[in-house]
Amino acid sequence: MNSQTQKITLQGEAGVIEALRDELEGVSRGVAIVAHPHPLFGGTMDNKVVQTLARSFVQCGWTVVRFNFRGVGASGGGHDAGAGEARDFLRVVEQVAPVGPLAIAGFSFGSFVASHALAELHTHREIEKVVFVGTAAQRFTVAPVAPALHDKTLVVHGEQDDTVSLASVMDWARPQSLPVTVVPGGGHFFHGQLPLLKNLVVRHLQG
């Protein structure tokens, strides 16, 4: 992403976890963990939306760690339908942000994974910010966001997402009264609209 991006190796229950840490110069506001889309459909930590999320957090003063799920890149193990990935997410937090301000973000399948990690973390950690993009509510059971975190949470979805329907995300959000920001004409990968997505995330992080 920039000259401040470091490759790091972490440890998960299925083996090593390949990760990137985006550092900024000066004092960091905290650590943001960003999860990538579905690994069986080409999702990696280098996905454009994941990179956009990372850049948004760095611009707002956060250190960012994004990592490859098990079986992706140099990460050990194999795909575990989200359960093992959520445990790996927690292991990443333990290793790179055991204390201090923490933010959680995910794109698509990564939002599903991050939602379950968030539900666990919220019981004993202060969470500063949450960002879910293209939340995979159509094929997966995304965990609800604790009411205390609603003001800290941004959910963004494309109006014309043909991978995860907007209706499925609304069905997930409605019982929680959790607002969803809809990008008019937006697709799942926000082609041509990544600058707009970045602006929405930055506005949320600065709010």
Coordinates of C-alpha atoms in Angstrom, one line a residue:
M1 CA 0.0 0.0 0.0
N2 CA 2.8 2.4 0.8
S3 CA 6.4 2.3 2.1
Q4 CA 5.1 1.8 5.6
T5 CA 3.5 -1.6 4.8
Q6 CA 5.3 -4.5 6.6
K7 CA 4.8 -8.2 6.0
I8 CA 4.4 -10.0 9.3
T9 CA 3.8 -13.6 10.2
L10 CA 1.4 -14.5 13.0
Q11 CA 0.3 -17.8 14.5
G12 CA -3.1 -19.4 14.2
E13 CA -4.5 -22.7 15.3
A14 CA -4.1 -24.1 11.8
G15 CA -0.6 -22.8 11.3
V16 CA 1.0 -19.5 10.3
I17 CA -1.1 -16.5 9.4
E18 CA 0.3 -14.3 6.6
A19 CA -0.5 -10.6 7.4
L20 CA 0.4 -7.1 6.4
R21 CA 0.7 -4.2 8.9
D22 CA 0.1 -0.7 7.6
E23 CA 2.0 1.6 9.9
L24 CA 1.7 5.4 9.9
E25 CA 4.3 7.9 11.0
G26 CA 3.6 9.4 14.4
V27 CA 1.3 8.3 17.2
S28 CA -1.3 5.7 16.3
R29 CA -4.9 6.0 17.4
G30 CA -5.1 2.2 17.8
V31 CA -5.2 -0.9 15.7
A32 CA -7.8 -1.8 13.1
I33 CA -8.2 -5.4 11.9
V34 CA -9.6 -5.9 8.4
A35 CA -11.0 -9.2 7.1
H36 CA -11.1 -10.1 3.4
P37 CA -13.8 -11.6 1.1
H38 CA -14.5 -15.3 0.5
P39 CA -11.3 -17.3 -0.1
L40 CA -12.9 -19.8 -2.3
F41 CA -13.8 -17.1 -4.8
G42 CA -10.5 -15.4 -4.9
G43 CA -10.6 -13.3 -1.8
T44 CA -7.3 -12.2 -0.3
M45 CA -6.0 -9.4 1.9
D46 CA -4.9 -7.6 -1.3
N47 CA -8.5 -7.2 -2.5
K48 CA -9.2 -3.6 -3.7
V49 CA -12.0 -3.0 -1.2
V50 CA -9.9 -4.3 1.7
Q51 CA -7.1 -2.0 0.5
T52 CA -9.5 0.9 0.4
L53 CA -10.6 0.1 4.0
A54 CA -6.9 -0.1 5.1
R55 CA -6.1 3.3 3.4
S56 CA -9.2 4.9 5.1
F57 CA -8.1 3.8 8.6
V58 CA -4.4 4.8 8.0
Q59 CA -5.6 8.3 6.7
C60 CA -7.5 8.6 10.0
G61 CA -4.5 7.7 12.2
W62 CA -4.9 4.0 12.7
T63 CA -2.4 1.1 12.4
V64 CA -4.0 -1.5 10.2
V65 CA -3.5 -5.3 10.2
R66 CA -5.1 -7.3 7.4
F67 CA -4.4 -11.0 7.0
N68 CA -5.0 -14.0 4.7
F69 CA -7.5 -16.5 6.0
R70 CA -6.4 -20.1 6.3
G71 CA -5.4 -21.7 3.0
V72 CA -4.9 -18.3 1.3
G73 CA -1.4 -17.2 0.2
A74 CA 1.1 -18.3 2.8
S75 CA -1.5 -18.9 5.6
G76 CA -1.6 -22.5 6.8
G77 CA -4.7 -24.8 7.0
G78 CA -7.7 -24.9 4.8
H79 CA -11.1 -23.1 4.5
D80 CA -13.3 -23.6 7.5
A81 CA -16.6 -21.9 6.4
G82 CA -16.0 -19.0 8.8
A83 CA -15.7 -20.7 12.2
G84 CA -12.0 -21.3 12.1
E85 CA -11.5 -17.9 10.4
A86 CA -13.3 -16.1 13.2
R87 CA -11.0 -17.9 15.8
D88 CA -8.0 -16.8 13.7
F89 CA -9.3 -13.2 13.7
L90 CA -9.3 -13.4 17.5
R91 CA -5.8 -14.8 17.5
V92 CA -4.6 -11.9 15.3
V93 CA -6.1 -9.5 17.8
E94 CA -4.3 -11.2 20.7
Q95 CA -1.0 -10.9 18.9
V96 CA -1.1 -7.4 17.4
A97 CA -3.5 -5.6 19.7
P98 CA -3.7 -7.3 23.1
V99 CA -4.6 -4.0 24.7
G100 CA -5.6 -0.5 23.6
P101 CA -8.0 1.0 21.2
L102 CA -9.4 -1.5 18.7
A103 CA -11.4 -1.2 15.4
I104 CA -13.0 -4.1 13.5
A105 CA -13.7 -4.1 9.7
G106 CA -14.6 -6.6 7.0
F107 CA -15.7 -6.9 3.4
S108 CA -18.2 -9.5 2.2
F109 CA -17.4 -12.9 3.8
G110 CA -14.9 -10.9 5.9
S111 CA -17.8 -9.0 7.5
F112 CA -19.5 -12.3 8.4
V113 CA -16.2 -13.5 10.0
A114 CA -15.6 -10.1 11.7
S115 CA -19.1 -10.0 13.1
H116 CA -18.6 -13.2 15.1
A117 CA -15.2 -12.1 16.3
L118 CA -16.7 -8.8 17.3
A119 CA -19.5 -10.5 19.3
E120 CA -16.8 -12.3 21.3
L121 CA -14.5 -9.3 21.7
H122 CA -17.3 -7.0 22.8
T123 CA -17.7 -8.9 26.0
H124 CA -14.3 -7.8 27.3
R125 CA -12.8 -5.2 25.0
E126 CA -13.7 -1.6 24.2
I127 CA -14.3 -1.4 20.5
E128 CA -13.8 2.1 19.0
K129 CA -15.1 1.6 15.4
V130 CA -16.8 -1.0 13.3
V131 CA -17.0 -1.0 9.5
F132 CA -18.8 -3.7 7.5
V133 CA -18.9 -3.4 3.7
G134 CA -20.9 -5.7 1.4
T135 CA -21.9 -7.7 4.5
A136 CA -22.5 -11.4 3.5
A137 CA -25.9 -11.8 5.0
Q138 CA -27.4 -13.7 2.1
R139 CA -25.5 -17.0 2.5
F140 CA -24.2 -16.7 6.0
T141 CA -25.6 -16.0 9.5
V142 CA -24.0 -12.7 10.3
A143 CA -23.9 -12.0 14.1
P144 CA -25.9 -9.1 15.3
V145 CA -24.1 -5.9 16.4
A146 CA -24.5 -5.2 20.1
P147 CA -26.7 -2.2 20.6
A148 CA -24.0 -0.3 22.5
L149 CA -21.9 -0.4 19.3
H150 CA -24.5 0.9 16.9
D151 CA -23.2 4.5 17.1
K152 CA -19.7 3.2 16.3
T153 CA -20.8 1.0 13.4
L154 CA -20.9 1.8 9.7
V155 CA -22.6 -0.7 7.3
V156 CA -22.2 0.1 3.6
H157 CA -23.9 -1.8 0.8
G158 CA -24.2 -1.3 -2.9
E159 CA -27.8 -0.8 -4.2
Q160 CA -27.2 -3.1 -7.2
D161 CA -25.0 -5.7 -5.4
D162 CA -25.6 -9.0 -7.3
T163 CA -23.5 -11.1 -5.0
V164 CA -25.2 -10.2 -1.7
S165 CA -28.7 -8.7 -2.2
L166 CA -29.4 -5.4 -0.4
A167 CA -32.7 -7.0 0.7
S168 CA -30.8 -9.7 2.7
V169 CA -28.7 -7.0 4.4
M170 CA -31.8 -5.1 5.3
D171 CA -33.4 -8.3 6.7
W172 CA -30.3 -8.7 9.0
A173 CA -30.2 -5.0 10.0
R174 CA -34.0 -4.4 10.5
P175 CA -34.5 -6.4 13.7
Q176 CA -31.5 -4.5 15.2
S177 CA -32.6 -1.1 13.9
L178 CA -29.1 -0.8 12.6
P179 CA -28.8 1.8 9.8
V180 CA -27.4 0.8 6.4
T181 CA -25.7 3.3 4.1
V182 CA -26.7 2.5 0.5
V183 CA -24.5 3.5 -2.4
P184 CA -26.8 4.2 -5.4
G185 CA -25.9 2.0 -8.3
G186 CA -23.1 0.4 -6.3
G187 CA -22.1 -3.2 -7.0
H188 CA -20.5 -5.7 -4.7
F189 CA -16.9 -4.6 -5.5
F190 CA -17.8 -0.9 -5.8
H191 CA -16.1 -0.6 -9.3
G192 CA -15.6 3.1 -10.1
Q193 CA -16.9 4.0 -6.6
L194 CA -14.0 3.1 -4.3
P195 CA -13.2 6.9 -3.7
L196 CA -16.8 7.3 -2.6
L197 CA -16.5 4.3 -0.3
K198 CA -13.3 5.7 1.1
N199 CA -14.9 9.0 1.8
L200 CA -17.8 7.4 3.6
V201 CA -15.4 5.3 5.8
V202 CA -13.2 8.3 6.6
R203 CA -16.2 10.4 7.5
H204 CA -17.3 7.7 9.9
L205 CA -13.9 7.3 11.4
Q206 CA -13.5 11.0 12.0
G207 CA -17.0 11.4 13.4

